[in-house]
mmCIF file of C-alpha atoms in Angstrom:
data_model
loop_
_atom_site.group_PDB
_atom_site.id
_atom_site.type_symbol
_atom_site.label_atom_id
_atom_site.label_comp_id
_atom_site.label_asym_id
_atom_site.label_seq_id
_atom_site.Cartn_x
_atom_site.Cartn_y
_atom_site.Cartn_z
ATOM 1 C CA MET A 29 -23.369 0.973 10.713
ATOM 2 C CA SER A 30 -20.828 0.853 13.503
ATOM 3 C CA ALA A 31 -17.423 -0.766 13.008
ATOM 4 C CA ALA A 32 -17.709 -1.917 16.617
ATOM 5 C CA SER A 33 -20.167 -4.534 15.338
ATOM 6 C CA PHE A 34 -16.994 -6.581 14.786
ATOM 7 C CA ALA A 35 -16.333 -8.056 18.234
ATOM 8 C CA GLN A 36 -13.005 -9.684 17.271
ATOM 9 C CA VAL A 37 -10.595 -8.646 14.546
ATOM 10 C CA THR A 38 -7.862 -11.104 13.596
ATOM 11 C CA ILE A 39 -4.787 -9.774 11.821
ATOM 12 C CA VAL A 40 -2.592 -12.179 9.864
ATOM 13 C CA GLY A 41 0.835 -10.742 9.096
ATOM 14 C CA LEU A 42 2.280 -8.342 11.666
ATOM 15 C CA GLY A 43 4.535 -6.053 9.674
ATOM 16 C CA LEU A 44 4.032 -2.333 9.054
ATOM 17 C CA LEU A 45 0.411 -2.568 7.919
ATOM 18 C CA GLY A 46 -0.719 -5.409 10.161
ATOM 19 C CA GLY A 47 0.941 -3.875 13.189
ATOM 20 C CA SER A 48 -0.583 -0.484 12.408
ATOM 21 C CA VAL A 49 -4.058 -2.020 12.076
ATOM 22 C CA GLY A 50 -3.641 -3.703 15.463
ATOM 23 C CA LEU A 51 -2.527 -0.507 17.175
ATOM 24 C CA ALA A 52 -5.185 1.587 15.432
ATOM 25 C CA VAL A 53 -8.031 -0.752 16.417
ATOM 26 C CA GLN A 54 -6.890 -0.710 20.036
ATOM 27 C CA ARG A 55 -6.794 3.087 19.999
ATOM 28 C CA HIS A 56 -9.998 3.819 18.092
ATOM 29 C CA MET A 57 -12.174 0.800 18.969
ATOM 30 C CA PRO A 58 -11.341 -0.113 22.571
ATOM 31 C CA GLY A 59 -14.248 -2.570 22.830
ATOM 32 C CA VAL A 60 -12.960 -4.723 19.960
ATOM 33 C CA ARG A 61 -10.670 -7.660 20.715
ATOM 34 C CA VAL A 62 -7.563 -7.888 18.487
ATOM 35 C CA VAL A 63 -5.863 -11.216 17.808
ATOM 36 C CA GLY A 64 -2.629 -11.347 15.810
ATOM 37 C CA TYR A 65 -0.712 -14.038 14.013
ATOM 38 C CA ASP A 66 2.465 -14.151 11.929
ATOM 39 C CA ALA A 67 4.136 -17.170 10.367
ATOM 40 C CA ASP A 68 7.498 -15.995 11.731
ATOM 41 C CA ALA A 69 7.965 -16.954 15.394
ATOM 42 C CA ASP A 70 10.401 -14.073 15.950
ATOM 43 C CA VAL A 71 7.825 -11.600 14.636
ATOM 44 C CA ARG A 72 5.199 -13.106 16.945
ATOM 45 C CA GLY A 73 7.546 -12.504 19.857
ATOM 46 C CA GLN A 74 8.171 -8.897 18.828
ATOM 47 C CA ALA A 75 4.450 -8.344 18.361
ATOM 48 C CA ARG A 76 3.767 -9.487 21.922
ATOM 49 C CA GLU A 77 6.432 -7.135 23.292
ATOM 50 C CA LEU A 78 5.111 -4.219 21.218
ATOM 51 C CA GLY A 79 1.474 -4.856 22.140
ATOM 52 C CA LEU A 80 0.302 -5.010 18.531
ATOM 53 C CA ALA A 81 -2.697 -7.122 19.590
ATOM 54 C CA HIS A 82 -4.431 -8.229 22.753
ATOM 55 C CA SER A 83 -3.195 -11.749 22.105
ATOM 56 C CA ILE A 84 -0.855 -13.430 19.627
ATOM 57 C CA ALA A 85 -1.909 -16.851 18.362
ATOM 58 C CA GLU A 86 0.577 -19.626 17.672
ATOM 59 C CA THR A 87 -1.257 -21.094 14.669
ATOM 60 C CA PRO A 88 -3.455 -19.626 11.918
ATOM 61 C CA VAL A 89 -6.400 -21.823 12.924
ATOM 62 C CA GLU A 90 -6.156 -20.578 16.512
ATOM 63 C CA ALA A 91 -6.003 -16.992 15.240
ATOM 64 C CA ALA A 92 -9.147 -17.431 13.143
ATOM 65 C CA GLN A 93 -11.276 -18.863 15.944
ATOM 66 C CA GLY A 94 -13.896 -16.382 17.143
ATOM 67 C CA ALA A 95 -13.026 -13.777 14.509
ATOM 68 C CA ASP A 96 -15.794 -11.636 12.987
ATOM 69 C CA LEU A 97 -13.302 -9.909 10.689
ATOM 70 C CA VAL A 98 -10.008 -11.361 9.433
ATOM 71 C CA ILE A 99 -7.564 -8.986 7.739
ATOM 72 C CA LEU A 100 -4.747 -10.579 5.746
ATOM 73 C CA CYS A 101 -1.671 -8.331 5.865
ATOM 74 C CA VAL A 102 0.737 -10.589 3.984
ATOM 75 C CA PRO A 103 2.365 -10.023 0.557
ATOM 76 C CA VAL A 104 -0.197 -10.391 -2.231
ATOM 77 C CA GLY A 105 1.534 -13.504 -3.543
ATOM 78 C CA ALA A 106 0.963 -15.217 -0.199
ATOM 79 C CA MET A 107 -2.733 -14.350 0.212
ATOM 80 C CA GLY A 108 -4.104 -17.647 -1.066
ATOM 81 C CA ALA A 109 -1.868 -19.796 1.141
ATOM 82 C CA ALA A 110 -2.550 -17.612 4.187
ATOM 83 C CA ALA A 111 -6.301 -17.881 3.641
ATOM 84 C CA THR A 112 -6.139 -21.662 3.198
ATOM 85 C CA ALA A 113 -4.238 -21.998 6.476
ATOM 86 C CA LEU A 114 -7.036 -20.155 8.319
ATOM 87 C CA ALA A 115 -9.906 -22.181 6.935
ATOM 88 C CA GLY A 116 -10.158 -24.715 9.762
ATOM 89 C CA GLY A 117 -10.837 -22.033 12.375
ATOM 90 C CA LEU A 118 -13.131 -19.670 10.476
ATOM 91 C CA SER A 119 -16.759 -19.088 11.347
ATOM 92 C CA PRO A 120 -19.102 -19.218 8.318
ATOM 93 C CA ASP A 121 -20.179 -15.665 9.214
ATOM 94 C CA ALA A 122 -16.666 -14.193 9.367
ATOM 95 C CA VAL A 123 -15.691 -11.478 6.895
ATOM 96 C CA ILE A 124 -12.314 -11.967 5.204
ATOM 97 C CA SER A 125 -10.490 -8.869 3.981
ATOM 98 C CA ASP A 126 -6.922 -7.787 3.248
ATOM 99 C CA VAL A 127 -4.649 -4.778 2.701
ATOM 100 C CA GLY A 128 -2.995 -5.759 -0.598
ATOM 101 C CA SER A 129 -2.253 -3.113 -3.211
ATOM 102 C CA SER A 130 -3.445 -5.242 -6.132
ATOM 103 C CA LYS A 131 -7.019 -6.421 -5.921
ATOM 104 C CA GLY A 132 -8.069 -8.542 -8.903
ATOM 105 C CA SER A 133 -5.559 -11.327 -8.253
ATOM 106 C CA VAL A 134 -6.157 -11.191 -4.490
ATOM 107 C CA ALA A 135 -9.929 -11.481 -4.890
ATOM 108 C CA ARG A 136 -9.491 -14.532 -7.099
ATOM 109 C CA ALA A 137 -6.988 -16.160 -4.727
ATOM 110 C CA LEU A 138 -9.205 -15.637 -1.683
ATOM 111 C CA ALA A 139 -12.339 -16.878 -3.453
ATOM 112 C CA GLU A 140 -10.505 -20.032 -4.502
ATOM 113 C CA ALA A 141 -9.043 -20.624 -1.029
ATOM 114 C CA LEU A 142 -12.263 -19.928 0.896
ATOM 115 C CA PRO A 143 -15.284 -20.791 -1.251
ATOM 116 C CA GLY A 144 -18.584 -19.805 0.330
ATOM 117 C CA HIS A 145 -17.025 -17.281 2.720
ATOM 118 C CA HIS A 146 -17.694 -13.534 2.845
ATOM 119 C CA ILE A 147 -14.724 -11.958 1.055
ATOM 120 C CA ILE A 148 -14.490 -8.160 0.851
ATOM 121 C CA PRO A 149 -11.007 -7.032 -0.236
ATOM 122 C CA ALA A 150 -9.646 -3.622 0.699
ATOM 123 C CA HIS A 151 -6.543 -1.514 0.138
ATOM 124 C CA PRO A 152 -5.512 1.218 2.579
ATOM 125 C CA VAL A 153 -3.373 3.537 0.465
ATOM 126 C CA ALA A 154 -0.898 4.226 3.245
ATOM 127 C CA GLY A 155 2.552 3.117 4.243
ATOM 128 C CA THR A 156 6.172 4.094 4.680
ATOM 129 C CA GLU A 157 9.460 2.704 3.403
ATOM 130 C CA ARG A 158 9.934 0.927 6.727
ATOM 131 C CA SER A 159 8.825 -2.659 7.326
ATOM 132 C CA GLY A 160 8.551 -5.122 10.190
ATOM 133 C CA PRO A 161 6.507 -5.188 13.408
ATOM 134 C CA ASP A 162 8.313 -2.225 14.969
ATOM 135 C CA ALA A 163 7.407 -0.013 11.982
ATOM 136 C CA GLY A 164 3.679 0.111 12.817
ATOM 137 C CA PHE A 165 1.913 3.097 14.351
ATOM 138 C CA ALA A 166 -1.704 3.797 15.244
ATOM 139 C CA THR A 167 -2.189 6.906 13.080
ATOM 140 C CA LEU A 168 -0.969 5.433 9.788
ATOM 141 C CA PHE A 169 -4.455 5.469 8.229
ATOM 142 C CA VAL A 170 -5.655 8.875 9.439
ATOM 143 C CA ASN A 171 -6.780 11.020 6.467
ATOM 144 C CA ARG A 172 -5.527 8.395 4.020
ATOM 145 C CA TRP A 173 -7.664 6.712 1.419
ATOM 146 C CA CYS A 174 -8.818 3.138 1.780
ATOM 147 C CA ILE A 175 -10.307 1.546 -1.330
ATOM 148 C CA VAL A 176 -12.789 -1.282 -0.748
ATOM 149 C CA THR A 177 -13.376 -3.584 -3.751
ATOM 150 C CA PRO A 178 -16.323 -5.872 -2.973
ATOM 151 C CA PRO A 179 -17.297 -8.570 -5.480
ATOM 152 C CA ASP A 180 -20.610 -8.123 -7.290
ATOM 153 C CA ASP A 181 -22.393 -10.633 -5.050
ATOM 154 C CA ALA A 182 -21.149 -9.182 -1.746
ATOM 155 C CA ASP A 183 -23.723 -8.544 0.997
ATOM 156 C CA PRO A 184 -24.211 -4.735 1.107
ATOM 157 C CA ALA A 185 -24.561 -4.820 4.898
ATOM 158 C CA LEU A 186 -21.167 -6.513 5.256
ATOM 159 C CA VAL A 187 -19.581 -4.061 2.822
ATOM 160 C CA ALA A 188 -20.953 -1.228 4.967
ATOM 161 C CA ARG A 189 -19.372 -2.796 8.056
ATOM 162 C CA VAL A 190 -15.963 -2.994 6.361
ATOM 163 C CA VAL A 191 -16.287 0.616 5.195
ATOM 164 C CA ALA A 192 -17.234 1.682 8.735
ATOM 165 C CA PHE A 193 -14.248 -0.230 10.129
ATOM 166 C CA TRP A 194 -11.753 1.724 8.023
ATOM 167 C CA GLU A 195 -13.523 4.993 8.674
ATOM 168 C CA ALA A 196 -13.210 4.314 12.400
ATOM 169 C CA LEU A 197 -9.427 4.068 11.925
ATOM 170 C CA GLY A 198 -9.452 7.545 10.400
ATOM 171 C CA ALA A 199 -9.406 6.621 6.717
ATOM 172 C CA ARG A 200 -11.430 8.119 3.895
ATOM 173 C CA VAL A 201 -13.098 5.255 2.070
ATOM 174 C CA GLU A 202 -14.061 4.708 -1.568
ATOM 175 C CA THR A 203 -15.523 1.588 -3.142
ATOM 176 C CA MET A 204 -14.701 0.565 -6.692
ATOM 177 C CA ASP A 205 -14.362 -2.392 -9.034
ATOM 178 C CA ALA A 206 -11.189 -4.433 -8.476
ATOM 179 C CA ASP A 207 -9.960 -4.157 -12.067
ATOM 180 C CA HIS A 208 -10.470 -0.388 -12.056
ATOM 181 C CA HIS A 209 -8.556 -0.177 -8.778
ATOM 182 C CA ASP A 210 -5.637 -2.083 -10.292
ATOM 183 C CA LYS A 211 -5.445 0.284 -13.256
ATOM 184 C CA VAL A 212 -5.571 3.377 -11.042
ATOM 185 C CA LEU A 213 -2.923 2.066 -8.641
ATOM 186 C CA ALA A 214 -0.695 1.012 -11.518
ATOM 187 C CA VAL A 215 -0.405 4.732 -12.354
ATOM 188 C CA THR A 216 -0.369 6.284 -8.887
ATOM 189 C CA SER A 217 1.724 3.734 -6.986
ATOM 190 C CA HIS A 218 3.109 0.775 -8.893
ATOM 191 C CA LEU A 219 4.699 2.618 -11.833
ATOM 192 C CA PRO A 220 6.324 5.260 -9.561
ATOM 193 C CA HIS A 221 7.854 2.470 -7.482
ATOM 194 C CA LEU A 222 9.134 0.738 -10.608
ATOM 195 C CA ILE A 223 10.706 4.001 -11.806
ATOM 196 C CA ALA A 224 12.263 4.619 -8.389
ATOM 197 C CA TYR A 225 13.780 1.132 -8.239
ATOM 198 C CA THR A 226 15.188 1.642 -11.744
ATOM 199 C CA ILE A 227 16.677 5.106 -11.133
ATOM 200 C CA VAL A 228 18.291 4.103 -7.858
ATOM 201 C CA GLY A 229 19.646 0.937 -9.489
ATOM 202 C CA THR A 230 21.091 2.985 -12.356
ATOM 203 C CA ALA A 231 22.727 5.372 -9.873
ATOM 204 C CA SER A 232 24.236 2.428 -8.050
ATOM 205 C CA ASP A 233 25.668 1.107 -11.320
ATOM 206 C CA LEU A 234 27.199 4.543 -11.984
ATOM 207 C CA GLU A 235 28.872 4.820 -8.596
ATOM 208 C CA ALA A 236 32.220 3.541 -9.876
ATOM 209 C CA VAL A 237 32.108 5.891 -12.871
ATOM 210 C CA THR A 238 31.329 8.971 -10.783
ATOM 211 C CA GLN A 239 33.686 8.088 -7.922
ATOM 212 C CA SER A 240 30.807 7.904 -5.401
ATOM 213 C CA GLU A 241 29.533 11.399 -6.244
ATOM 214 C CA VAL A 242 26.019 10.173 -7.023
ATOM 215 C CA ILE A 243 25.390 9.306 -3.387
ATOM 216 C CA LYS A 244 27.529 12.126 -1.963
ATOM 217 C CA TYR A 245 25.710 14.882 -3.834
ATOM 218 C CA SER A 246 22.190 13.433 -3.756
ATOM 219 C CA ALA A 247 19.665 16.212 -4.294
ATOM 220 C CA GLY A 248 16.106 16.213 -2.953
ATOM 221 C CA GLY A 249 14.619 14.478 -5.970
ATOM 222 C CA PHE A 250 17.035 11.562 -5.840
ATOM 223 C CA ARG A 251 16.629 11.263 -2.074
ATOM 224 C CA ASP A 252 12.862 10.879 -2.541
ATOM 225 C CA PHE A 253 13.467 8.137 -5.106
ATOM 226 C CA THR A 254 15.706 6.302 -2.619
ATOM 227 C CA ARG A 255 12.975 6.549 0.023
ATOM 228 C CA ILE A 256 10.480 4.872 -2.319
ATOM 229 C CA ALA A 257 13.047 2.313 -3.480
ATOM 230 C CA ALA A 258 13.683 1.299 0.145
ATOM 231 C CA SER A 259 10.210 -0.293 0.341
ATOM 232 C CA ASP A 260 9.775 -3.974 1.192
ATOM 233 C CA PRO A 261 11.228 -5.998 -1.742
ATOM 234 C CA THR A 262 9.049 -9.081 -1.160
ATOM 235 C CA MET A 263 5.861 -7.035 -1.136
ATOM 236 C CA TRP A 264 6.739 -5.130 -4.297
ATOM 237 C CA ARG A 265 7.937 -8.193 -6.186
ATOM 238 C CA ASP A 266 4.518 -9.728 -5.568
ATOM 239 C CA VAL A 267 2.679 -6.515 -6.504
ATOM 240 C CA PHE A 268 4.336 -6.310 -9.923
ATOM 241 C CA LEU A 269 3.723 -9.973 -10.645
ATOM 242 C CA SER A 270 0.108 -9.925 -9.464
ATOM 243 C CA ASN A 271 -0.801 -6.694 -11.296
ATOM 244 C CA ARG A 272 1.406 -7.262 -14.317
ATOM 245 C CA ASP A 273 -1.179 -6.472 -17.037
ATOM 246 C CA ALA A 274 -2.087 -3.044 -15.657
ATOM 247 C CA VAL A 275 1.548 -2.225 -14.832
ATOM 248 C CA LEU A 276 2.732 -3.187 -18.322
ATOM 249 C CA GLU A 277 -0.033 -1.103 -19.903
ATOM 250 C CA MET A 278 0.934 1.983 -17.896
ATOM 251 C CA LEU A 279 4.641 1.336 -18.422
ATOM 252 C CA GLN A 280 4.051 1.366 -22.188
ATOM 253 C CA ARG A 281 2.226 4.704 -21.898
ATOM 254 C CA PHE A 282 5.038 6.105 -19.772
ATOM 255 C CA THR A 283 7.665 4.911 -22.264
ATOM 256 C CA GLU A 284 5.831 6.669 -25.093
ATOM 257 C CA ASP A 285 5.602 9.903 -23.106
ATOM 258 C CA LEU A 286 9.283 9.670 -22.165
ATOM 259 C CA THR A 287 10.169 9.282 -25.830
ATOM 260 C CA GLU A 288 8.290 12.505 -26.608
ATOM 261 C CA LEU A 289 10.289 14.355 -23.934
ATOM 262 C CA GLN A 290 13.469 12.877 -25.378
ATOM 263 C CA LYS A 291 12.546 14.299 -28.773
ATOM 264 C CA ALA A 292 11.779 17.729 -27.293
ATOM 265 C CA ILE A 293 15.180 17.879 -25.566
ATOM 266 C CA ARG A 294 16.996 16.699 -28.699
ATOM 267 C CA LYS A 295 15.222 19.312 -30.848
ATOM 268 C CA GLY A 296 15.664 22.079 -28.299
ATOM 269 C CA ASP A 297 11.878 22.474 -28.101
ATOM 270 C CA GLY A 298 11.652 24.622 -24.972
ATOM 271 C CA ASP A 299 7.938 25.330 -25.446
ATOM 272 C CA ALA A 300 7.065 21.626 -25.316
ATOM 273 C CA LEU A 301 9.143 21.148 -22.165
ATOM 274 C CA PHE A 302 7.660 24.241 -20.503
ATOM 275 C CA ASP A 303 4.097 23.133 -21.302
ATOM 276 C CA GLN A 304 4.709 19.666 -19.861
ATOM 277 C CA PHE A 305 6.324 20.986 -16.682
ATOM 278 C CA THR A 306 3.531 23.542 -16.199
ATOM 279 C CA ARG A 307 0.877 20.820 -16.511
ATOM 280 C CA THR A 308 2.599 18.519 -14.022
ATOM 281 C CA ARG A 309 3.182 21.369 -11.569
ATOM 282 C CA ALA A 310 -0.589 21.884 -11.473
ATOM 283 C CA ILE A 311 -1.043 18.209 -10.541
ATOM 284 C CA ARG A 312 1.250 18.711 -7.543
ATOM 285 C CA ARG A 313 -0.843 21.681 -6.430
ATOM 286 C CA GLY A 314 -3.986 19.574 -6.745
ATOM 287 C CA ILE A 315 -2.504 16.879 -4.489
ATOM 288 C CA ILE A 316 -1.749 19.506 -1.834
ATOM 289 C CA GLU A 317 -5.243 21.017 -2.134
ATOM 290 C CA MET A 318 -6.788 17.556 -1.610
ATOM 291 C CA GLY A 319 -4.779 17.124 1.595
ATOM 292 C CA GLN A 320 -2.710 14.196 0.294
ATOM 293 C CA ASP A 321 0.519 16.082 1.056
ATOM 294 C CA ASP A 322 1.516 19.606 2.012
ATOM 295 C CA ALA A 323 3.847 22.328 0.823
ATOM 296 C CA ARG A 324 6.297 22.270 3.734
ATOM 297 C CA PRO A 325 9.998 21.722 2.921
ATOM 298 C CA ASP A 326 10.875 18.073 2.174
ATOM 299 C CA PHE A 327 7.224 17.515 1.212
ATOM 300 C CA GLY A 328 6.112 17.812 4.818
ATOM 301 C CA ARG A 329 8.228 14.895 6.019
ATOM 302 C CA SER A 330 9.611 15.933 9.370
ATOM 303 C CA ASP A 331 11.755 12.841 9.812
ATOM 304 C CA HIS A 332 12.832 9.683 7.998
ATOM 305 C CA SER A 333 10.207 7.429 9.537
ATOM 306 C CA GLY A 334 7.365 8.448 7.268
ATOM 307 C CA LYS A 335 5.292 9.424 10.325
ATOM 308 C CA ALA A 336 5.120 13.146 9.570
#
């Protein structure tokens, strides 16, 4: 099934992900028309200047008109309202998808906002700490995973078209149940972000105590935490609220494991520490072997843009 079977793709929300989708479609699917829309007039103006779409609509209804595929690239807490605003311009045959990093709550919000429409949520597991329309780039999704989470009653032919769309942008695609997705991402993405925000916040609180030495002598590990903690605050606030059950479950597991490490350090149990560090080192090697990162210095990041 060819992704080019979508004649017009409408992108709602023209930040990092929406802008990257627009640029990627223009590069990889030159026969597909791209229409963009953002609720912020300034962002719409930037998007026109940057060429993120063939045309930028002034209203959500205008953006939806003629679309075969609509991709919502707004914070997960805004998905329902964004979908409702599109309703007046949508064709009954249009497929509605998204890029949100929590899927259960998004699927429910979209189904409630657009009853009877074809809703096939998706999550490209890609991004950088940068945000805004000028942060997008056409290769963001190349060799990254995209997880498609169709509802049980989704038309298999439409699911195949959405899968083909993301594959055409260079992504590797998996399909899975929305609740399973949310549990997996709570471990691999949401909890690490929560830890990063906490560590960087703690360091900030300690700045006065250490006479600014925390920032001055930042080592590689802390610098990586600051990169993660620089991510879009609106997006991540909504992620934690929308996926709260899975995040809280994984946070409890993490707290229990952290307590065990605390005990090992207090008791001077070097064997327990060595075993844990050996096990986690193997996980890092597995990530490199799967092509999700590489072993170059600074984790293969050649600059601060996240475009390495």
